[in-house]
Amino acid sequence: MNTIVITIISLCAIGVASAIILYFVARKFKVEEDPRIDTVEGLLPGANCGGCGYPGCRGLAEAAVKSENMEGIFCPVGGSEVMNKVAVALGREVAVQAPRIAVVRCNGSCANRPRTSTYDGARSCAVEHSLYIGDTACAFGCLGCGDCVAACPFDAIHMNRESGLPEVDESKCVACGACVKACPRNIIELRNKGPKDRRVFVSCVNKDKGAVARKACSAACIGCMKCAKECPFEAITVENNLAYIDYTKCRLCRKCVAVCPTGAIHEVNFPERKTAPAPKTQAAKAQEAHTAPKTPAAPVKEEAQETPEVKKAAETPALSVEKETTAEATEKTPAPEPENTSTEKGGIESNI
């Protein structure tokens, strides 16, 4: 019994002595922390996604407090609204940045890019990329295993079963960049959302020559330079057989979309184009004229020839016409026959 009591007392004494030692050591080597770090961390959304480039929201708060200006410090989840609050709390100014979104730059759907082999291994883009070029002839396109889907902390990207390509949900994407880091082929890019969420981009990363790229995918960029020549703002460059649109220079005129022969340039959230009716060919015009119903020609009324009497009657006033009609009526009325006075006279004479 005495042994147990002595053991308990000894352990308690060692614990108390260790606690006292640790207390004085902590006081000696205490690091003073700026209380503004806690304030800034409270303003951040707390996603800890790492999209800002720092290890979580705490790391961003420390960097914002310790830096002399806010240049290069931005929270993609909170956006400009949150960064303005952080700047007010620190008494600084922050540059307004346009909202961005993840864009999948691959058009190699199942219809455009035929499969040449079958992958039977671990369902991971990183693993498949390290083994070989993939189950198609394109060594640059999407592998379709969904590493980007697993990496997204906001459930903003999903695989389309029909096309075999990832699709980004614009209402959920915060441009944290997790999917960009997870893709081994670098086909996902963060770009500005653009005015009214309208964007124009080259949906291809294939750097092979035109014939090779077109054989692997019918919608691949072939580096024909037509888009670069058509762009009036010099926003398109072609390097290593691949066109790229600089979203800082693009004015969304969409002229490049119309001239692309393979449809590699995509336009997002634009209204439908108004297509002008195609001009009719000579054969179509002849066919239309032949099939058109024939309408009978309107009869032409023959004008009566005017005689001199009619012209004269038309020129005379109405009074002269009335006189003429009266004279004609008197001429046509037969005059009364005179009485035979000679007989009467003869009778008288005979009587006498």
mmCIF file of C-alpha atoms in Angstrom:
data_model
loop_
_atom_site.group_PDB
_atom_site.id
_atom_site.type_symbol
_atom_site.label_atom_id
_atom_site.label_comp_id
_atom_site.label_asym_id
_atom_site.label_seq_id
_atom_site.Cartn_x
_atom_site.Cartn_y
_atom_site.Cartn_z
ATOM 1 C CA MET A 1 0.000 0.000 0.000
ATOM 2 C CA ASN A 2 2.794 2.368 0.852
ATOM 3 C CA THR A 3 4.431 1.613 -2.506
ATOM 4 C CA ILE A 4 1.328 2.631 -4.438
ATOM 5 C CA VAL A 5 0.975 5.877 -2.520
ATOM 6 C CA ILE A 6 4.612 6.736 -3.016
ATOM 7 C CA THR A 7 4.324 6.067 -6.751
ATOM 8 C CA ILE A 8 1.260 8.307 -7.144
ATOM 9 C CA ILE A 9 2.870 11.118 -5.172
ATOM 10 C CA SER A 10 6.038 10.841 -7.237
ATOM 11 C CA LEU A 11 4.162 11.023 -10.549
ATOM 12 C CA CYS A 12 2.176 14.027 -9.387
ATOM 13 C CA ALA A 13 5.339 15.812 -8.337
ATOM 14 C CA ILE A 14 7.005 15.114 -11.684
ATOM 15 C CA GLY A 15 3.919 16.403 -13.529
ATOM 16 C CA VAL A 16 3.769 19.598 -11.497
ATOM 17 C CA ALA A 17 7.485 20.225 -11.991
ATOM 18 C CA SER A 18 7.220 19.624 -15.768
ATOM 19 C CA ALA A 19 4.259 21.980 -16.028
ATOM 20 C CA ILE A 20 6.148 24.725 -14.208
ATOM 21 C CA ILE A 21 9.161 24.265 -16.458
ATOM 22 C CA LEU A 22 7.017 24.336 -19.622
ATOM 23 C CA TYR A 23 5.253 27.487 -18.437
ATOM 24 C CA PHE A 24 8.493 29.417 -17.985
ATOM 25 C CA VAL A 25 9.862 28.098 -21.293
ATOM 26 C CA ALA A 26 6.678 29.215 -23.108
ATOM 27 C CA ARG A 27 6.918 32.642 -21.528
ATOM 28 C CA LYS A 28 10.558 32.906 -22.498
ATOM 29 C CA PHE A 29 10.098 31.938 -26.127
ATOM 30 C CA LYS A 30 6.629 33.395 -26.634
ATOM 31 C CA VAL A 31 6.045 34.804 -30.136
ATOM 32 C CA GLU A 32 3.891 37.892 -30.234
ATOM 33 C CA GLU A 33 1.230 37.599 -32.958
ATOM 34 C CA ASP A 34 -0.520 40.507 -34.560
ATOM 35 C CA PRO A 35 -4.165 40.456 -33.447
ATOM 36 C CA ARG A 36 -5.165 41.663 -36.911
ATOM 37 C CA ILE A 37 -4.426 38.197 -38.246
ATOM 38 C CA ASP A 38 -7.408 36.823 -36.364
ATOM 39 C CA THR A 39 -9.523 39.718 -37.634
ATOM 40 C CA VAL A 40 -8.589 39.084 -41.270
ATOM 41 C CA GLU A 41 -9.053 35.325 -40.901
ATOM 42 C CA GLY A 42 -12.563 35.962 -39.625
ATOM 43 C CA LEU A 43 -13.376 37.937 -42.778
ATOM 44 C CA LEU A 44 -12.219 35.158 -45.115
ATOM 45 C CA PRO A 45 -14.683 32.427 -46.187
ATOM 46 C CA GLY A 46 -12.732 29.674 -44.404
ATOM 47 C CA ALA A 47 -12.671 27.288 -47.379
ATOM 48 C CA ASN A 48 -8.958 26.515 -46.909
ATOM 49 C CA CYS A 49 -8.817 25.499 -50.581
ATOM 50 C CA GLY A 50 -5.340 26.862 -51.258
ATOM 51 C CA GLY A 51 -6.541 28.717 -54.358
ATOM 52 C CA CYS A 52 -4.873 31.876 -53.100
ATOM 53 C CA GLY A 53 -1.470 30.183 -53.126
ATOM 54 C CA TYR A 54 -1.134 30.086 -49.337
ATOM 55 C CA PRO A 55 -1.648 27.187 -46.918
ATOM 56 C CA GLY A 56 -5.251 27.911 -46.025
ATOM 57 C CA CYS A 57 -7.051 31.060 -44.960
ATOM 58 C CA ARG A 58 -4.721 31.516 -41.957
ATOM 59 C CA GLY A 59 -1.728 31.703 -44.267
ATOM 60 C CA LEU A 60 -3.469 34.301 -46.446
ATOM 61 C CA ALA A 61 -4.345 36.373 -43.377
ATOM 62 C CA GLU A 62 -0.741 36.351 -42.177
ATOM 63 C CA ALA A 63 0.541 37.316 -45.613
ATOM 64 C CA ALA A 64 -1.982 40.145 -45.893
ATOM 65 C CA VAL A 65 -1.067 41.553 -42.477
ATOM 66 C CA LYS A 66 2.693 41.297 -42.932
ATOM 67 C CA SER A 67 2.857 42.614 -46.499
ATOM 68 C CA GLU A 68 3.163 46.328 -47.181
ATOM 69 C CA ASN A 69 0.567 46.233 -49.942
ATOM 70 C CA MET A 70 -2.108 43.837 -51.184
ATOM 71 C CA GLU A 71 -0.484 43.158 -54.539
ATOM 72 C CA GLY A 72 -0.655 39.489 -55.476
ATOM 73 C CA ILE A 73 -2.902 38.615 -52.529
ATOM 74 C CA PHE A 74 -6.385 37.571 -53.574
ATOM 75 C CA CYS A 75 -8.986 35.131 -52.323
ATOM 76 C CA PRO A 76 -10.711 33.522 -55.338
ATOM 77 C CA VAL A 77 -13.554 32.174 -53.218
ATOM 78 C CA GLY A 78 -14.498 35.466 -51.588
ATOM 79 C CA GLY A 79 -13.670 37.565 -54.618
ATOM 80 C CA SER A 80 -13.351 41.333 -54.723
ATOM 81 C CA GLU A 81 -16.061 41.856 -52.097
ATOM 82 C CA VAL A 82 -14.141 39.965 -49.389
ATOM 83 C CA MET A 83 -10.812 41.503 -50.365
ATOM 84 C CA ASN A 84 -12.312 44.985 -50.066
ATOM 85 C CA LYS A 85 -13.348 44.174 -46.485
ATOM 86 C CA VAL A 86 -9.840 42.904 -45.735
ATOM 87 C CA ALA A 87 -8.318 46.077 -47.180
ATOM 88 C CA VAL A 88 -10.611 48.262 -45.063
ATOM 89 C CA ALA A 89 -9.675 46.305 -41.934
ATOM 90 C CA LEU A 90 -5.983 46.812 -42.662
ATOM 91 C CA GLY A 91 -6.350 50.382 -43.882
ATOM 92 C CA ARG A 92 -5.039 49.594 -47.353
ATOM 93 C CA GLU A 93 -6.198 49.582 -50.935
ATOM 94 C CA VAL A 94 -6.674 46.522 -53.100
ATOM 95 C CA ALA A 95 -6.853 46.363 -56.859
ATOM 96 C CA VAL A 96 -10.138 45.109 -58.259
ATOM 97 C CA GLN A 97 -9.722 41.825 -60.125
ATOM 98 C CA ALA A 98 -12.148 40.415 -62.654
ATOM 99 C CA PRO A 99 -13.862 37.176 -61.591
ATOM 100 C CA ARG A 100 -12.396 34.058 -63.141
ATOM 101 C CA ILE A 101 -13.577 30.559 -63.919
ATOM 102 C CA ALA A 102 -12.065 27.198 -64.830
ATOM 103 C CA VAL A 103 -12.193 26.386 -68.563
ATOM 104 C CA VAL A 104 -11.666 22.909 -70.031
ATOM 105 C CA ARG A 105 -9.575 23.311 -73.175
ATOM 106 C CA CYS A 106 -10.263 19.970 -74.834
ATOM 107 C CA ASN A 107 -12.819 19.142 -77.510
ATOM 108 C CA GLY A 108 -11.866 15.479 -77.824
ATOM 109 C CA SER A 109 -15.246 13.944 -77.152
ATOM 110 C CA CYS A 110 -16.052 10.338 -77.971
ATOM 111 C CA ALA A 111 -17.457 11.455 -81.325
ATOM 112 C CA ASN A 112 -14.472 13.633 -82.285
ATOM 113 C CA ARG A 113 -11.657 11.441 -80.945
ATOM 114 C CA PRO A 114 -11.921 7.688 -81.650
ATOM 115 C CA ARG A 115 -10.452 5.240 -79.159
ATOM 116 C CA THR A 116 -7.454 3.239 -80.317
ATOM 117 C CA SER A 117 -6.883 1.135 -77.178
ATOM 118 C CA THR A 118 -8.483 0.148 -73.905
ATOM 119 C CA TYR A 119 -7.065 1.204 -70.550
ATOM 120 C CA ASP A 120 -7.484 -1.446 -67.855
ATOM 121 C CA GLY A 121 -5.737 -0.031 -64.823
ATOM 122 C CA ALA A 122 -6.184 2.314 -61.898
ATOM 123 C CA ARG A 123 -8.776 4.990 -62.669
ATOM 124 C CA SER A 124 -6.450 7.926 -62.298
ATOM 125 C CA CYS A 125 -5.372 10.473 -64.885
ATOM 126 C CA ALA A 126 -1.986 10.801 -63.189
ATOM 127 C CA VAL A 127 -1.369 7.045 -63.378
ATOM 128 C CA GLU A 128 -2.557 6.688 -66.965
ATOM 129 C CA HIS A 129 -0.550 9.719 -68.059
ATOM 130 C CA SER A 130 2.610 8.246 -66.548
ATOM 131 C CA LEU A 131 2.096 4.928 -68.373
ATOM 132 C CA TYR A 132 1.368 5.917 -71.988
ATOM 133 C CA ILE A 133 -0.329 8.500 -74.212
ATOM 134 C CA GLY A 134 -3.814 7.263 -73.382
ATOM 135 C CA ASP A 135 -6.546 5.282 -75.069
ATOM 136 C CA THR A 136 -6.642 7.617 -78.087
ATOM 137 C CA ALA A 137 -4.081 8.836 -80.602
ATOM 138 C CA CYS A 138 -3.975 12.288 -78.969
ATOM 139 C CA ALA A 139 -1.179 12.588 -76.425
ATOM 140 C CA PHE A 140 -2.405 15.997 -75.191
ATOM 141 C CA GLY A 141 -6.147 15.627 -74.600
ATOM 142 C CA CYS A 142 -8.258 14.693 -71.593
ATOM 143 C CA LEU A 143 -7.836 11.173 -70.200
ATOM 144 C CA GLY A 144 -11.318 11.146 -68.695
ATOM 145 C CA CYS A 145 -10.515 9.496 -65.345
ATOM 146 C CA GLY A 146 -11.844 12.409 -63.293
ATOM 147 C CA ASP A 147 -8.903 13.524 -61.158
ATOM 148 C CA CYS A 148 -10.224 17.082 -61.486
ATOM 149 C CA VAL A 149 -13.626 16.016 -60.178
ATOM 150 C CA ALA A 150 -12.078 14.428 -57.092
ATOM 151 C CA ALA A 151 -9.893 17.470 -56.432
ATOM 152 C CA CYS A 152 -12.681 20.095 -56.588
ATOM 153 C CA PRO A 153 -13.792 20.996 -53.034
ATOM 154 C CA PHE A 154 -16.914 22.822 -54.250
ATOM 155 C CA ASP A 155 -18.495 20.075 -56.415
ATOM 156 C CA ALA A 156 -18.249 22.409 -59.400
ATOM 157 C CA ILE A 157 -16.945 19.976 -62.031
ATOM 158 C CA HIS A 158 -18.387 16.672 -63.257
ATOM 159 C CA MET A 159 -17.718 14.161 -66.019
ATOM 160 C CA ASN A 160 -20.118 14.072 -68.955
ATOM 161 C CA ARG A 161 -20.844 10.456 -69.761
ATOM 162 C CA GLU A 162 -21.752 11.116 -73.395
ATOM 163 C CA SER A 163 -18.704 13.196 -74.306
ATOM 164 C CA GLY A 164 -16.283 11.713 -71.767
ATOM 165 C CA LEU A 165 -15.068 15.222 -70.877
ATOM 166 C CA PRO A 166 -15.327 17.235 -67.651
ATOM 167 C CA GLU A 167 -17.855 20.065 -67.499
ATOM 168 C CA VAL A 168 -17.632 23.071 -65.172
ATOM 169 C CA ASP A 169 -20.706 24.337 -63.311
ATOM 170 C CA GLU A 170 -20.433 28.128 -63.589
ATOM 171 C CA SER A 171 -22.714 28.704 -60.612
ATOM 172 C CA LYS A 172 -20.404 26.752 -58.260
ATOM 173 C CA CYS A 173 -16.908 27.347 -59.626
ATOM 174 C CA VAL A 174 -14.870 29.831 -57.560
ATOM 175 C CA ALA A 175 -11.634 29.538 -59.570
ATOM 176 C CA CYS A 176 -9.690 28.038 -56.684
ATOM 177 C CA GLY A 177 -7.401 26.251 -59.136
ATOM 178 C CA ALA A 178 -7.601 22.809 -57.511
ATOM 179 C CA CYS A 179 -8.683 21.188 -60.771
ATOM 180 C CA VAL A 180 -5.880 22.961 -62.628
ATOM 181 C CA LYS A 181 -3.281 21.446 -60.297
ATOM 182 C CA ALA A 182 -4.869 17.985 -60.455
ATOM 183 C CA CYS A 183 -4.880 17.709 -64.274
ATOM 184 C CA PRO A 184 -1.641 16.087 -65.545
ATOM 185 C CA ARG A 185 -2.315 17.215 -69.118
ATOM 186 C CA ASN A 186 -2.792 20.913 -68.206
ATOM 187 C CA ILE A 187 -5.997 21.184 -70.218
ATOM 188 C CA ILE A 188 -7.834 23.182 -67.512
ATOM 189 C CA GLU A 189 -7.126 26.901 -67.342
ATOM 190 C CA LEU A 190 -8.364 29.769 -65.199
ATOM 191 C CA ARG A 191 -9.706 32.548 -67.428
ATOM 192 C CA ASN A 192 -11.744 35.695 -66.881
ATOM 193 C CA LYS A 193 -15.477 35.103 -66.919
ATOM 194 C CA GLY A 194 -15.885 38.027 -69.273
ATOM 195 C CA PRO A 195 -18.755 40.500 -69.591
ATOM 196 C CA LYS A 196 -22.098 38.743 -69.161
ATOM 197 C CA ASP A 197 -20.107 35.518 -68.619
ATOM 198 C CA ARG A 198 -19.228 35.422 -72.323
ATOM 199 C CA ARG A 199 -15.917 33.873 -73.347
ATOM 200 C CA VAL A 200 -14.076 32.843 -76.486
ATOM 201 C CA PHE A 201 -11.214 30.347 -76.225
ATOM 202 C CA VAL A 202 -9.376 27.669 -78.196
ATOM 203 C CA SER A 203 -10.643 24.332 -76.897
ATOM 204 C CA CYS A 204 -7.523 22.372 -77.788
ATOM 205 C CA VAL A 205 -3.983 21.876 -76.447
ATOM 206 C CA ASN A 206 -2.661 19.575 -79.173
ATOM 207 C CA LYS A 207 0.765 20.731 -80.391
ATOM 208 C CA ASP A 208 1.151 18.164 -83.182
ATOM 209 C CA LYS A 209 1.207 19.225 -86.803
ATOM 210 C CA GLY A 210 -2.104 19.797 -88.504
ATOM 211 C CA ALA A 211 -2.387 16.460 -90.303
ATOM 212 C CA VAL A 212 -1.425 14.422 -87.238
ATOM 213 C CA ALA A 213 -3.682 16.413 -84.908
ATOM 214 C CA ARG A 214 -6.657 16.214 -87.294
ATOM 215 C CA LYS A 215 -6.205 12.455 -87.668
ATOM 216 C CA ALA A 216 -6.327 11.996 -83.894
ATOM 217 C CA CYS A 217 -9.246 14.393 -83.359
ATOM 218 C CA SER A 218 -11.592 15.904 -85.934
ATOM 219 C CA ALA A 219 -12.005 19.079 -83.829
ATOM 220 C CA ALA A 220 -8.312 19.699 -83.103
ATOM 221 C CA CYS A 221 -6.490 22.952 -83.810
ATOM 222 C CA ILE A 222 -4.324 22.526 -86.930
ATOM 223 C CA GLY A 223 -2.398 25.805 -86.640
ATOM 224 C CA CYS A 224 -3.675 27.165 -89.958
ATOM 225 C CA MET A 225 -3.255 30.826 -88.820
ATOM 226 C CA LYS A 226 -6.693 31.846 -90.144
ATOM 227 C CA CYS A 227 -7.895 32.984 -86.726
ATOM 228 C CA ALA A 228 -4.745 35.026 -86.088
ATOM 229 C CA LYS A 229 -5.063 36.774 -89.444
ATOM 230 C CA GLU A 230 -8.752 37.489 -88.901
ATOM 231 C CA CYS A 231 -8.420 38.929 -85.366
ATOM 232 C CA PRO A 232 -8.353 42.770 -85.534
ATOM 233 C CA PHE A 233 -7.064 43.119 -81.939
ATOM 234 C CA GLU A 234 -3.952 40.896 -82.182
ATOM 235 C CA ALA A 235 -5.305 38.724 -79.381
ATOM 236 C CA ILE A 236 -4.447 35.392 -81.043
ATOM 237 C CA THR A 237 -0.995 33.895 -81.311
ATOM 238 C CA VAL A 238 -0.024 30.597 -82.937
ATOM 239 C CA GLU A 239 2.950 28.775 -81.441
ATOM 240 C CA ASN A 240 3.950 25.115 -81.827
ATOM 241 C CA ASN A 241 1.034 24.501 -84.228
ATOM 242 C CA LEU A 242 -1.452 25.669 -81.581
ATOM 243 C CA ALA A 243 -3.518 28.861 -81.407
ATOM 244 C CA TYR A 244 -4.093 30.688 -78.120
ATOM 245 C CA ILE A 245 -6.451 33.592 -77.358
ATOM 246 C CA ASP A 246 -5.269 36.186 -74.840
ATOM 247 C CA TYR A 247 -8.404 37.036 -72.841
ATOM 248 C CA THR A 248 -6.913 40.388 -71.784
ATOM 249 C CA LYS A 249 -6.881 41.524 -75.432
ATOM 250 C CA CYS A 250 -9.911 39.703 -76.818
ATOM 251 C CA ARG A 251 -12.935 41.950 -77.492
ATOM 252 C CA LEU A 252 -15.347 39.056 -78.144
ATOM 253 C CA CYS A 253 -15.959 39.959 -81.790
ATOM 254 C CA ARG A 254 -16.139 36.216 -82.636
ATOM 255 C CA LYS A 255 -14.599 36.632 -86.071
ATOM 256 C CA CYS A 256 -12.115 33.889 -85.272
ATOM 257 C CA VAL A 257 -14.956 31.475 -84.506
ATOM 258 C CA ALA A 258 -16.423 31.943 -87.969
ATOM 259 C CA VAL A 259 -13.172 31.256 -89.838
ATOM 260 C CA CYS A 260 -11.946 28.245 -87.823
ATOM 261 C CA PRO A 261 -12.155 25.248 -90.203
ATOM 262 C CA THR A 262 -12.290 22.586 -87.465
ATOM 263 C CA GLY A 263 -14.491 24.294 -84.870
ATOM 264 C CA ALA A 264 -11.693 24.281 -82.290
ATOM 265 C CA ILE A 265 -12.592 27.801 -81.094
ATOM 266 C CA HIS A 266 -15.565 27.853 -78.747
ATOM 267 C CA GLU A 267 -17.920 30.699 -77.850
ATOM 268 C CA VAL A 268 -19.776 30.503 -74.527
ATOM 269 C CA ASN A 269 -23.026 32.219 -73.445
ATOM 270 C CA PHE A 270 -23.471 34.157 -76.681
ATOM 271 C CA PRO A 271 -26.858 34.589 -78.384
ATOM 272 C CA GLU A 272 -27.472 32.585 -81.513
ATOM 273 C CA ARG A 273 -26.132 34.074 -84.691
ATOM 274 C CA LYS A 274 -28.587 35.415 -87.242
ATOM 275 C CA THR A 275 -27.895 33.478 -90.413
ATOM 276 C CA ALA A 276 -28.591 35.341 -93.660
ATOM 277 C CA PRO A 277 -30.507 33.414 -96.358
ATOM 278 C CA ALA A 278 -28.228 31.829 -98.926
ATOM 279 C CA PRO A 279 -28.309 33.452 -102.405
ATOM 280 C CA LYS A 280 -30.361 31.567 -104.955
ATOM 281 C CA THR A 281 -28.521 29.885 -107.780
ATOM 282 C CA GLN A 282 -29.468 30.195 -111.419
ATOM 283 C CA ALA A 283 -30.874 26.662 -111.428
ATOM 284 C CA ALA A 284 -33.042 27.434 -108.385
ATOM 285 C CA LYS A 285 -34.330 30.629 -109.988
ATOM 286 C CA ALA A 286 -35.166 28.768 -113.218
ATOM 287 C CA GLN A 287 -36.924 26.009 -111.263
ATOM 288 C CA GLU A 288 -38.914 28.579 -109.271
ATOM 289 C CA ALA A 289 -39.936 30.392 -112.443
ATOM 290 C CA HIS A 290 -40.964 27.097 -114.036
ATOM 291 C CA THR A 291 -43.067 25.932 -111.103
ATOM 292 C CA ALA A 292 -44.709 29.318 -110.424
ATOM 293 C CA PRO A 293 -48.450 29.381 -111.423
ATOM 294 C CA LYS A 294 -49.202 31.396 -114.516
ATOM 295 C CA THR A 295 -51.759 34.167 -113.941
ATOM 296 C CA PRO A 296 -53.979 35.220 -116.913
ATOM 297 C CA ALA A 297 -53.259 38.616 -118.310
ATOM 298 C CA ALA A 298 -55.833 41.291 -117.662
ATOM 299 C CA PRO A 299 -57.960 42.138 -120.768
ATOM 300 C CA VAL A 300 -57.048 45.373 -122.399
ATOM 301 C CA LYS A 301 -60.004 47.637 -123.052
ATOM 302 C CA GLU A 302 -60.074 49.025 -126.543
ATOM 303 C CA GLU A 303 -60.646 52.708 -126.633
ATOM 304 C CA ALA A 304 -63.392 53.817 -128.960
ATOM 305 C CA GLN A 305 -62.278 55.964 -131.807
ATOM 306 C CA GLU A 306 -63.536 59.475 -131.454
ATOM 307 C CA THR A 307 -65.381 60.819 -134.471
ATOM 308 C CA PRO A 308 -65.428 64.501 -135.402
ATOM 309 C CA GLU A 309 -69.103 64.766 -134.338
ATOM 310 C CA VAL A 310 -68.295 63.347 -130.883
ATOM 311 C CA LYS A 311 -65.384 65.699 -130.445
ATOM 312 C CA LYS A 312 -67.558 68.639 -131.504
ATOM 313 C CA ALA A 313 -70.333 67.611 -129.135
ATOM 314 C CA ALA A 314 -67.888 67.269 -126.296
ATOM 315 C CA GLU A 315 -66.495 70.740 -126.977
ATOM 316 C CA THR A 316 -69.899 72.566 -127.228
ATOM 317 C CA PRO A 317 -71.537 73.807 -124.047
ATOM 318 C CA ALA A 318 -74.560 72.151 -122.472
ATOM 319 C CA LEU A 319 -76.960 74.873 -123.694
ATOM 320 C CA SER A 320 -76.170 74.307 -127.348
ATOM 321 C CA VAL A 321 -76.759 70.624 -126.836
ATOM 322 C CA GLU A 322 -80.228 71.327 -125.457
ATOM 323 C CA LYS A 323 -80.997 73.554 -128.438
ATOM 324 C CA GLU A 324 -79.891 70.913 -130.847
ATOM 325 C CA THR A 325 -82.083 68.307 -129.200
ATOM 326 C CA THR A 326 -85.078 70.654 -129.311
ATOM 327 C CA ALA A 327 -84.521 71.387 -132.991
ATOM 328 C CA GLU A 328 -84.200 67.709 -133.762
ATOM 329 C CA ALA A 329 -87.440 67.023 -131.903
ATOM 330 C CA THR A 330 -89.309 69.633 -133.902
ATOM 331 C CA GLU A 331 -87.962 68.290 -137.143
ATOM 332 C CA LYS A 332 -89.057 64.766 -136.335
ATOM 333 C CA THR A 333 -92.628 65.869 -135.289
ATOM 334 C CA PRO A 334 -94.943 65.623 -138.356
ATOM 335 C CA ALA A 335 -96.706 68.868 -139.318
ATOM 336 C CA PRO A 336 -100.569 68.868 -139.435
ATOM 337 C CA GLU A 337 -102.047 68.437 -142.905
ATOM 338 C CA PRO A 338 -103.869 71.610 -144.295
ATOM 339 C CA GLU A 339 -107.650 71.462 -144.829
ATOM 340 C CA ASN A 340 -109.018 71.151 -148.383
ATOM 341 C CA THR A 341 -110.314 74.696 -148.837
ATOM 342 C CA SER A 342 -110.605 74.262 -152.591
ATOM 343 C CA THR A 343 -113.585 71.892 -152.256
ATOM 344 C CA GLU A 344 -115.359 74.168 -149.946
ATOM 345 C CA LYS A 345 -114.813 77.052 -152.269
ATOM 346 C CA GLY A 346 -116.069 75.061 -155.203
ATOM 347 C CA GLY A 347 -119.213 74.114 -153.384
ATOM 348 C CA ILE A 348 -119.911 77.686 -152.594
ATOM 349 C CA GLU A 349 -119.308 78.709 -156.093
ATOM 350 C CA SER A 350 -121.644 76.086 -157.411
ATOM 351 C CA ASN A 351 -124.321 77.141 -155.121
ATOM 352 C CA ILE A 352 -123.952 80.652 -156.229
#
